[in-house]
Amino acid sequence: MSNYSLLSEYSYTKINNSQFQITFKIPDNCFYNLVCVSGKYTIEIKLNPGETTPSTVFIEETEIVNMISDSLNFKFEQYESAKTIIKKPSGILTD
């Protein structure tokens, strides 16, 4: 597990024949959005409005997502400002 400024750790596991669980840690002064476009999940991590530096206190978040075409394809996008992506770890898991 690599450390990123807005993402401490992440993992993903298959729950059943149709779902995966993605678990990740983000600073407590950040928020995230989960979106799915063209069969690929993206977790966008951003600082809360008014914040300029990520906290060193991380909280665990969990999302349950459905498999698409018998696989999980996802990435994280970490934004240091409104439009600048700084890191993009990703993973693909197939059935």
mmCIF file with all atom_site columns, N, CA and C in Angstrom, residues 7-68:
data_model
loop_
_atom_site.group_PDB
_atom_site.id
_atom_site.type_symbol
_atom_site.label_atom_id
_atom_site.label_alt_id
_atom_site.label_comp_id
_atom_site.label_asym_id
_atom_site.label_entity_id
_atom_site.label_seq_id
_atom_site.pdbx_PDB_ins_code
_atom_site.Cartn_x
_atom_site.Cartn_y
_atom_site.Cartn_z
_atom_site.occupancy
_atom_site.B_iso_or_equiv
_atom_site.pdbx_formal_charge
_atom_site.auth_seq_id
_atom_site.auth_comp_id
_atom_site.auth_asym_id
_atom_site.auth_atom_id
_atom_site.pdbx_PDB_model_num
ATOM 1   N N  . LEU A 1 7  ? -4.783  10.007  0.271   1.00 0.00 ? 7  LEU A N  1
ATOM 2   C CA . LEU A 1 7  ? -5.201  8.606   0.360   1.00 0.00 ? 7  LEU A CA 1
ATOM 3   C C  . LEU A 1 7  ? -4.135  7.841   1.122   1.00 0.00 ? 7  LEU A C  1
ATOM 4   N N  . SER A 1 8  ? -4.484  7.339   2.301   1.00 0.00 ? 8  SER A N  1
ATOM 5   C CA . SER A 1 8  ? -3.496  6.640   3.119   1.00 0.00 ? 8  SER A CA 1
ATOM 6   C C  . SER A 1 8  ? -3.352  5.191   2.672   1.00 0.00 ? 8  SER A C  1
ATOM 7   N N  . GLU A 1 9  ? -4.430  4.459   2.675   1.00 0.00 ? 9  GLU A N  1
ATOM 8   C CA . GLU A 1 9  ? -4.428  3.043   2.315   1.00 0.00 ? 9  GLU A CA 1
ATOM 9   C C  . GLU A 1 9  ? -5.708  2.732   1.558   1.00 0.00 ? 9  GLU A C  1
ATOM 10  N N  . TYR A 1 10 ? -5.653  1.687   0.737   1.00 0.00 ? 10 TYR A N  1
ATOM 11  C CA . TYR A 1 10 ? -6.889  1.222   0.123   1.00 0.00 ? 10 TYR A CA 1
ATOM 12  C C  . TYR A 1 10 ? -6.794  -0.275  -0.137  1.00 0.00 ? 10 TYR A C  1
ATOM 13  N N  . SER A 1 11 ? -7.951  -0.915  -0.161  1.00 0.00 ? 11 SER A N  1
ATOM 14  C CA . SER A 1 11 ? -8.025  -2.331  -0.476  1.00 0.00 ? 11 SER A CA 1
ATOM 15  C C  . SER A 1 11 ? -9.380  -2.611  -1.118  1.00 0.00 ? 11 SER A C  1
ATOM 16  N N  . TYR A 1 12 ? -9.451  -3.742  -1.780  1.00 0.00 ? 12 TYR A N  1
ATOM 17  C CA . TYR A 1 12 ? -10.720 -4.138  -2.371  1.00 0.00 ? 12 TYR A CA 1
ATOM 18  C C  . TYR A 1 12 ? -10.836 -5.652  -2.295  1.00 0.00 ? 12 TYR A C  1
ATOM 19  N N  . THR A 1 13 ? -12.048 -6.111  -1.990  1.00 0.00 ? 13 THR A N  1
ATOM 20  C CA . THR A 1 13 ? -12.304 -7.536  -1.859  1.00 0.00 ? 13 THR A CA 1
ATOM 21  C C  . THR A 1 13 ? -13.638 -7.879  -2.490  1.00 0.00 ? 13 THR A C  1
ATOM 22  N N  . LYS A 1 14 ? -13.716 -9.075  -3.004  1.00 0.00 ? 14 LYS A N  1
ATOM 23  C CA . LYS A 1 14 ? -14.957 -9.570  -3.580  1.00 0.00 ? 14 LYS A CA 1
ATOM 24  C C  . LYS A 1 14 ? -15.867 -10.034 -2.449  1.00 0.00 ? 14 LYS A C  1
ATOM 25  N N  . ILE A 1 15 ? -17.116 -9.554  -2.462  1.00 0.00 ? 15 ILE A N  1
ATOM 26  C CA . ILE A 1 15 ? -18.078 -9.926  -1.422  1.00 0.00 ? 15 ILE A CA 1
ATOM 27  C C  . ILE A 1 15 ? -18.869 -11.154 -1.846  1.00 0.00 ? 15 ILE A C  1
ATOM 28  N N  . ASN A 1 16 ? -19.338 -11.132 -3.087  1.00 0.00 ? 16 ASN A N  1
ATOM 29  C CA . ASN A 1 16 ? -20.128 -12.237 -3.627  1.00 0.00 ? 16 ASN A CA 1
ATOM 30  C C  . ASN A 1 16 ? -19.959 -12.238 -5.154  1.00 0.00 ? 16 ASN A C  1
ATOM 31  N N  . ASN A 1 17 ? -20.839 -12.912 -5.862  1.00 0.00 ? 17 ASN A N  1
ATOM 32  C CA . ASN A 1 17 ? -20.699 -13.022 -7.315  1.00 0.00 ? 17 ASN A CA 1
ATOM 33  C C  . ASN A 1 17 ? -21.010 -11.744 -8.077  1.00 0.00 ? 17 ASN A C  1
ATOM 34  N N  . SER A 1 18 ? -21.499 -10.719 -7.389  1.00 0.00 ? 18 SER A N  1
ATOM 35  C CA . SER A 1 18 ? -21.863 -9.503  -8.113  1.00 0.00 ? 18 SER A CA 1
ATOM 36  C C  . SER A 1 18 ? -21.361 -8.205  -7.480  1.00 0.00 ? 18 SER A C  1
ATOM 37  N N  . GLN A 1 19 ? -20.696 -8.291  -6.309  1.00 0.00 ? 19 GLN A N  1
ATOM 38  C CA . GLN A 1 19 ? -20.296 -7.066  -5.622  1.00 0.00 ? 19 GLN A CA 1
ATOM 39  C C  . GLN A 1 19 ? -18.878 -7.135  -5.058  1.00 0.00 ? 19 GLN A C  1
ATOM 40  N N  . PHE A 1 20 ? -18.274 -5.957  -4.979  1.00 0.00 ? 20 PHE A N  1
ATOM 41  C CA . PHE A 1 20 ? -16.970 -5.778  -4.352  1.00 0.00 ? 20 PHE A CA 1
ATOM 42  C C  . PHE A 1 20 ? -17.085 -4.720  -3.265  1.00 0.00 ? 20 PHE A C  1
ATOM 43  N N  . GLN A 1 21 ? -16.194 -4.797  -2.302  1.00 0.00 ? 21 GLN A N  1
ATOM 44  C CA . GLN A 1 21 ? -16.091 -3.760  -1.279  1.00 0.00 ? 21 GLN A CA 1
ATOM 45  C C  . GLN A 1 21 ? -14.756 -3.051  -1.477  1.00 0.00 ? 21 GLN A C  1
ATOM 46  N N  . ILE A 1 22 ? -14.800 -1.723  -1.560  1.00 0.00 ? 22 ILE A N  1
ATOM 47  C CA . ILE A 1 22 ? -13.593 -0.903  -1.627  1.00 0.00 ? 22 ILE A CA 1
ATOM 48  C C  . ILE A 1 22 ? -13.487 -0.168  -0.294  1.00 0.00 ? 22 ILE A C  1
ATOM 49  N N  . THR A 1 23 ? -12.369 -0.327  0.374   1.00 0.00 ? 23 THR A N  1
ATOM 50  C CA . THR A 1 23 ? -12.126 0.339   1.655   1.00 0.00 ? 23 THR A CA 1
ATOM 51  C C  . THR A 1 23 ? -10.907 1.231   1.480   1.00 0.00 ? 23 THR A C  1
ATOM 52  N N  . PHE A 1 24 ? -10.995 2.466   1.990   1.00 0.00 ? 24 PHE A N  1
ATOM 53  C CA . PHE A 1 24 ? -9.890  3.408   1.834   1.00 0.00 ? 24 PHE A CA 1
ATOM 54  C C  . PHE A 1 24 ? -9.912  4.421   2.961   1.00 0.00 ? 24 PHE A C  1
ATOM 55  N N  . LYS A 1 25 ? -8.762  5.047   3.193   1.00 0.00 ? 25 LYS A N  1
ATOM 56  C CA . LYS A 1 25 ? -8.641  6.048   4.253   1.00 0.00 ? 25 LYS A CA 1
ATOM 57  C C  . LYS A 1 25 ? -8.281  7.395   3.633   1.00 0.00 ? 25 LYS A C  1
ATOM 58  N N  . ILE A 1 26 ? -9.043  8.427   4.053   1.00 0.00 ? 26 ILE A N  1
ATOM 59  C CA . ILE A 1 26 ? -8.801  9.788   3.591   1.00 0.00 ? 26 ILE A CA 1
ATOM 60  C C  . ILE A 1 26 ? -8.684  10.717  4.799   1.00 0.00 ? 26 ILE A C  1
ATOM 61  N N  . PRO A 1 27 ? -8.024  11.874  4.633   1.00 0.00 ? 27 PRO A N  1
ATOM 62  C CA . PRO A 1 27 ? -7.930  12.818  5.748   1.00 0.00 ? 27 PRO A CA 1
ATOM 63  C C  . PRO A 1 27 ? -9.321  13.248  6.218   1.00 0.00 ? 27 PRO A C  1
ATOM 64  N N  . ASP A 1 28 ? -9.428  13.548  7.513   1.00 0.00 ? 28 ASP A N  1
ATOM 65  C CA . ASP A 1 28 ? -10.733 13.923  8.058   1.00 0.00 ? 28 ASP A CA 1
ATOM 66  C C  . ASP A 1 28 ? -11.208 15.302  7.613   1.00 0.00 ? 28 ASP A C  1
ATOM 67  N N  . ASN A 1 29 ? -10.388 16.025  6.865   1.00 0.00 ? 29 ASN A N  1
ATOM 68  C CA . ASN A 1 29 ? -10.833 17.314  6.314   1.00 0.00 ? 29 ASN A CA 1
ATOM 69  C C  . ASN A 1 29 ? -11.018 17.227  4.798   1.00 0.00 ? 29 ASN A C  1
ATOM 70  N N  . CYS A 1 30 ? -11.316 16.023  4.331   1.00 0.00 ? 30 CYS A N  1
ATOM 71  C CA . CYS A 1 30 ? -11.573 15.790  2.902   1.00 0.00 ? 30 CYS A CA 1
ATOM 72  C C  . CYS A 1 30 ? -12.930 15.106  2.727   1.00 0.00 ? 30 CYS A C  1
ATOM 73  N N  . PHE A 1 31 ? -13.400 15.108  1.495   1.00 0.00 ? 31 PHE A N  1
ATOM 74  C CA . PHE A 1 31 ? -14.610 14.378  1.133   1.00 0.00 ? 31 PHE A CA 1
ATOM 75  C C  . PHE A 1 31 ? -14.338 13.646  -0.167  1.00 0.00 ? 31 PHE A C  1
ATOM 76  N N  . TYR A 1 32 ? -15.245 12.731  -0.524  1.00 0.00 ? 32 TYR A N  1
ATOM 77  C CA . TYR A 1 32 ? -15.065 12.007  -1.779  1.00 0.00 ? 32 TYR A CA 1
ATOM 78  C C  . TYR A 1 32 ? -16.399 11.861  -2.499  1.00 0.00 ? 32 TYR A C  1
ATOM 79  N N  . ASN A 1 33 ? -16.295 11.645  -3.799  1.00 0.00 ? 33 ASN A N  1
ATOM 80  C CA . ASN A 1 33 ? -17.448 11.334  -4.642  1.00 0.00 ? 33 ASN A CA 1
ATOM 81  C C  . ASN A 1 33 ? -17.141 10.040  -5.375  1.00 0.00 ? 33 ASN A C  1
ATOM 82  N N  . LEU A 1 34 ? -18.113 9.151   -5.445  1.00 0.00 ? 34 LEU A N  1
ATOM 83  C CA . LEU A 1 34 ? -17.985 7.918   -6.216  1.00 0.00 ? 34 LEU A CA 1
ATOM 84  C C  . LEU A 1 34 ? -18.810 8.078   -7.475  1.00 0.00 ? 34 LEU A C  1
ATOM 85  N N  . VAL A 1 35 ? -18.177 7.914   -8.633  1.00 0.00 ? 35 VAL A N  1
ATOM 86  C CA . VAL A 1 35 ? -18.884 8.006   -9.906  1.00 0.00 ? 35 VAL A CA 1
ATOM 87  C C  . VAL A 1 35 ? -18.537 6.783   -10.750 1.00 0.00 ? 35 VAL A C  1
ATOM 88  N N  . CYS A 1 36 ? -19.443 6.423   -11.635 1.00 0.00 ? 36 CYS A N  1
ATOM 89  C CA . CYS A 1 36 ? -19.206 5.318   -12.550 1.00 0.00 ? 36 CYS A CA 1
ATOM 90  C C  . CYS A 1 36 ? -19.505 5.798   -13.965 1.00 0.00 ? 36 CYS A C  1
ATOM 91  N N  . VAL A 1 37 ? -18.493 5.726   -14.815 1.00 0.00 ? 37 VAL A N  1
ATOM 92  C CA . VAL A 1 37 ? -18.633 6.146   -16.213 1.00 0.00 ? 37 VAL A CA 1
ATOM 93  C C  . VAL A 1 37 ? -18.029 5.061   -17.090 1.00 0.00 ? 37 VAL A C  1
ATOM 94  N N  . SER A 1 38 ? -18.776 4.626   -18.071 1.00 0.00 ? 38 SER A N  1
ATOM 95  C CA . SER A 1 38 ? -18.307 3.629   -19.043 1.00 0.00 ? 38 SER A CA 1
ATOM 96  C C  . SER A 1 38 ? -17.733 2.376   -18.374 1.00 0.00 ? 38 SER A C  1
ATOM 97  N N  . GLY A 1 39 ? -18.374 1.908   -17.316 1.00 0.00 ? 39 GLY A N  1
ATOM 98  C CA . GLY A 1 39 ? -17.964 0.676   -16.665 1.00 0.00 ? 39 GLY A CA 1
ATOM 99  C C  . GLY A 1 39 ? -16.777 0.799   -15.736 1.00 0.00 ? 39 GLY A C  1
ATOM 100 N N  . LYS A 1 40 ? -16.320 2.015   -15.457 1.00 0.00 ? 40 LYS A N  1
ATOM 101 C CA . LYS A 1 40 ? -15.181 2.225   -14.569 1.00 0.00 ? 40 LYS A CA 1
ATOM 102 C C  . LYS A 1 40 ? -15.573 3.151   -13.419 1.00 0.00 ? 40 LYS A C  1
ATOM 103 N N  . TYR A 1 41 ? -15.281 2.701   -12.199 1.00 0.00 ? 41 TYR A N  1
ATOM 104 C CA . TYR A 1 41 ? -15.561 3.510   -11.020 1.00 0.00 ? 41 TYR A CA 1
ATOM 105 C C  . TYR A 1 41 ? -14.408 4.475   -10.765 1.00 0.00 ? 41 TYR A C  1
ATOM 106 N N  . THR A 1 42 ? -14.741 5.683   -10.357 1.00 0.00 ? 42 THR A N  1
ATOM 107 C CA . THR A 1 42 ? -13.736 6.666   -9.951  1.00 0.00 ? 42 THR A CA 1
ATOM 108 C C  . THR A 1 42 ? -14.131 7.212   -8.587  1.00 0.00 ? 42 THR A C  1
ATOM 109 N N  . ILE A 1 43 ? -13.163 7.231   -7.682  1.00 0.00 ? 43 ILE A N  1
ATOM 110 C CA . ILE A 1 43 ? -13.360 7.845   -6.369  1.00 0.00 ? 43 ILE A CA 1
ATOM 111 C C  . ILE A 1 43 ? -12.538 9.120   -6.370  1.00 0.00 ? 43 ILE A C  1
ATOM 112 N N  . GLU A 1 44 ? -13.241 10.255  -6.383  1.00 0.00 ? 44 GLU A N  1
ATOM 113 C CA . GLU A 1 44 ? -12.602 11.565  -6.412  1.00 0.00 ? 44 GLU A CA 1
ATOM 114 C C  . GLU A 1 44 ? -12.456 12.065  -4.979  1.00 0.00 ? 44 GLU A C  1
ATOM 115 N N  . ILE A 1 45 ? -11.221 12.355  -4.564  1.00 0.00 ? 45 ILE A N  1
ATOM 116 C CA . ILE A 1 45 ? -10.954 12.833  -3.206  1.00 0.00 ? 45 ILE A CA 1
ATOM 117 C C  . ILE A 1 45 ? -10.532 14.296  -3.285  1.00 0.00 ? 45 ILE A C  1
ATOM 118 N N  . LYS A 1 46 ? -11.214 15.135  -2.496  1.00 0.00 ? 46 LYS A N  1
ATOM 119 C CA . LYS A 1 46 ? -10.939 16.574  -2.519  1.00 0.00 ? 46 LYS A CA 1
ATOM 120 C C  . LYS A 1 46 ? -10.911 17.122  -1.099  1.00 0.00 ? 46 LYS A C  1
ATOM 121 N N  . LEU A 1 47 ? -10.150 18.198  -0.914  1.00 0.00 ? 47 LEU A N  1
ATOM 122 C CA . LEU A 1 47 ? -10.162 18.903  0.360   1.00 0.00 ? 47 LEU A CA 1
ATOM 123 C C  . LEU A 1 47 ? -11.518 19.560  0.562   1.00 0.00 ? 47 LEU A C  1
ATOM 124 N N  . ASN A 1 48 ? -11.972 19.619  1.812   1.00 0.00 ? 48 ASN A N  1
ATOM 125 C CA . ASN A 1 48 ? -13.203 20.349  2.114   1.00 0.00 ? 48 ASN A CA 1
ATOM 126 C C  . ASN A 1 48 ? -13.028 21.817  1.731   1.00 0.00 ? 48 ASN A C  1
ATOM 127 N N  . PRO A 1 49 ? -14.105 22.489  1.365   1.00 0.00 ? 49 PRO A N  1
ATOM 128 C CA . PRO A 1 49 ? -14.014 23.917  1.030   1.00 0.00 ? 49 PRO A CA 1
ATOM 129 C C  . PRO A 1 49 ? -13.338 24.704  2.155   1.00 0.00 ? 49 PRO A C  1
ATOM 130 N N  . GLY A 1 50 ? -12.431 25.577  1.780   1.00 0.00 ? 50 GLY A N  1
ATOM 131 C CA . GLY A 1 50 ? -11.722 26.403  2.748   1.00 0.00 ? 50 GLY A CA 1
ATOM 132 C C  . GLY A 1 50 ? -10.443 25.780  3.286   1.00 0.00 ? 50 GLY A C  1
ATOM 133 N N  . GLU A 1 51 ? -10.250 24.479  3.064   1.00 0.00 ? 51 GLU A N  1
ATOM 134 C CA . GLU A 1 51 ? -9.037  23.800  3.539   1.00 0.00 ? 51 GLU A CA 1
ATOM 135 C C  . GLU A 1 51 ? -7.921  23.955  2.502   1.00 0.00 ? 51 GLU A C  1
ATOM 136 N N  . THR A 1 52 ? -6.678  24.045  2.973   1.00 0.00 ? 52 THR A N  1
ATOM 137 C CA . THR A 1 52 ? -5.544  24.181  2.060   1.00 0.00 ? 52 THR A CA 1
ATOM 138 C C  . THR A 1 52 ? -4.519  23.068  2.215   1.00 0.00 ? 52 THR A C  1
ATOM 139 N N  . THR A 1 53 ? -4.560  22.345  3.346   1.00 0.00 ? 53 THR A N  1
ATOM 140 C CA . THR A 1 53 ? -3.598  21.287  3.621   1.00 0.00 ? 53 THR A CA 1
ATOM 141 C C  . THR A 1 53 ? -4.334  20.062  4.162   1.00 0.00 ? 53 THR A C  1
ATOM 142 N N  . PRO A 1 54 ? -4.021  18.869  3.636   1.00 0.00 ? 54 PRO A N  1
ATOM 143 C CA . PRO A 1 54 ? -4.674  17.667  4.168   1.00 0.00 ? 54 PRO A CA 1
ATOM 144 C C  . PRO A 1 54 ? -4.310  17.417  5.630   1.00 0.00 ? 54 PRO A C  1
ATOM 145 N N  . SER A 1 55 ? -5.264  16.971  6.388   1.00 0.00 ? 55 SER A N  1
ATOM 146 C CA . SER A 1 55 ? -5.052  16.592  7.783   1.00 0.00 ? 55 SER A CA 1
ATOM 147 C C  . SER A 1 55 ? -4.175  15.346  7.843   1.00 0.00 ? 55 SER A C  1
ATOM 148 N N  . THR A 1 56 ? -3.530  15.136  8.971   1.00 0.00 ? 56 THR A N  1
ATOM 149 C CA . THR A 1 56 ? -2.759  13.912  9.182   1.00 0.00 ? 56 THR A CA 1
ATOM 150 C C  . THR A 1 56 ? -3.591  12.847  9.896   1.00 0.00 ? 56 THR A C  1
ATOM 151 N N  . VAL A 1 57 ? -4.856  13.176  10.207  1.00 0.00 ? 57 VAL A N  1
ATOM 152 C CA . VAL A 1 57 ? -5.786  12.227  10.815  1.00 0.00 ? 57 VAL A CA 1
ATOM 153 C C  . VAL A 1 57 ? -6.640  11.628  9.700   1.00 0.00 ? 57 VAL A C  1
ATOM 154 N N  . PHE A 1 58 ? -6.544  10.322  9.510   1.00 0.00 ? 58 PHE A N  1
ATOM 155 C CA . PHE A 1 58 ? -7.263  9.645   8.435   1.00 0.00 ? 58 PHE A CA 1
ATOM 156 C C  . PHE A 1 58 ? -8.459  8.875   8.978   1.00 0.00 ? 58 PHE A C  1
ATOM 157 N N  . ILE A 1 59 ? -9.533  8.873   8.200   1.00 0.00 ? 59 ILE A N  1
ATOM 158 C CA . ILE A 1 59 ? -10.731 8.117   8.563   1.00 0.00 ? 59 ILE A CA 1
ATOM 159 C C  . ILE A 1 59 ? -11.006 7.078   7.482   1.00 0.00 ? 59 ILE A C  1
ATOM 160 N N  . GLU A 1 60 ? -11.560 5.957   7.892   1.00 0.00 ? 60 GLU A N  1
ATOM 161 C CA . GLU A 1 60 ? -11.838 4.880   6.946   1.00 0.00 ? 60 GLU A CA 1
ATOM 162 C C  . GLU A 1 60 ? -13.202 5.065   6.308   1.00 0.00 ? 60 GLU A C  1
ATOM 163 N N  . GLU A 1 61 ? -13.247 4.862   5.017   1.00 0.00 ? 61 GLU A N  1
ATOM 164 C CA . GLU A 1 61 ? -14.487 4.909   4.240   1.00 0.00 ? 61 GLU A CA 1
ATOM 165 C C  . GLU A 1 61 ? -14.650 3.580   3.528   1.00 0.00 ? 61 GLU A C  1
ATOM 166 N N  . THR A 1 62 ? -15.893 3.178   3.293   1.00 0.00 ? 62 THR A N  1
ATOM 167 C CA . THR A 1 62 ? -16.169 1.922   2.603   1.00 0.00 ? 62 THR A CA 1
ATOM 168 C C  . THR A 1 62 ? -17.286 2.128   1.590   1.00 0.00 ? 62 THR A C  1
ATOM 169 N N  . GLU A 1 63 ? -17.106 1.552   0.430   1.00 0.00 ? 63 GLU A N  1
ATOM 170 C CA . GLU A 1 63 ? -18.137 1.562   -0.611  1.00 0.00 ? 63 GLU A CA 1
ATOM 171 C C  . GLU A 1 63 ? -18.345 0.139   -1.106  1.00 0.00 ? 63 GLU A C  1
ATOM 172 N N  . ILE A 1 64 ? -19.600 -0.242  -1.301  1.00 0.00 ? 64 ILE A N  1
ATOM 173 C CA . ILE A 1 64 ? -19.964 -1.508  -1.923  1.00 0.00 ? 64 ILE A CA 1
ATOM 174 C C  . ILE A 1 64 ? -20.384 -1.177  -3.352  1.00 0.00 ? 64 ILE A C  1
ATOM 175 N N  . VAL A 1 65 ? -19.727 -1.806  -4.326  1.00 0.00 ? 65 VAL A N  1
ATOM 176 C CA . VAL A 1 65 ? -20.023 -1.516  -5.735  1.00 0.00 ? 65 VAL A CA 1
ATOM 177 C C  . VAL A 1 65 ? -20.345 -2.809  -6.471  1.00 0.00 ? 65 VAL A C  1
ATOM 178 N N  . ASN A 1 66 ? -21.124 -2.677  -7.524  1.00 0.00 ? 66 ASN A N  1
ATOM 179 C CA . ASN A 1 66 ? -21.497 -3.826  -8.341  1.00 0.00 ? 66 ASN A CA 1
ATOM 180 C C  . ASN A 1 66 ? -20.440 -4.108  -9.398  1.00 0.00 ? 66 ASN A C  1
ATOM 181 N N  . MET A 1 67 ? -20.254 -5.379  -9.690  1.00 0.00 ? 67 MET A N  1
ATOM 182 C CA . MET A 1 67 ? -19.363 -5.763  -10.782 1.00 0.00 ? 67 MET A CA 1
ATOM 183 C C  . MET A 1 67 ? -19.969 -5.287  -12.092 1.00 0.00 ? 67 MET A C  1
ATOM 184 N N  . ILE A 1 68 ? -19.118 -4.937  -13.016 1.00 0.00 ? 68 ILE A N  1
ATOM 185 C CA . ILE A 1 68 ? -19.545 -4.558  -14.354 1.00 0.00 ? 68 ILE A CA 1
ATOM 186 C C  . ILE A 1 68 ? -18.775 -5.442  -15.322 1.00 0.00 ? 68 ILE A C  1
#
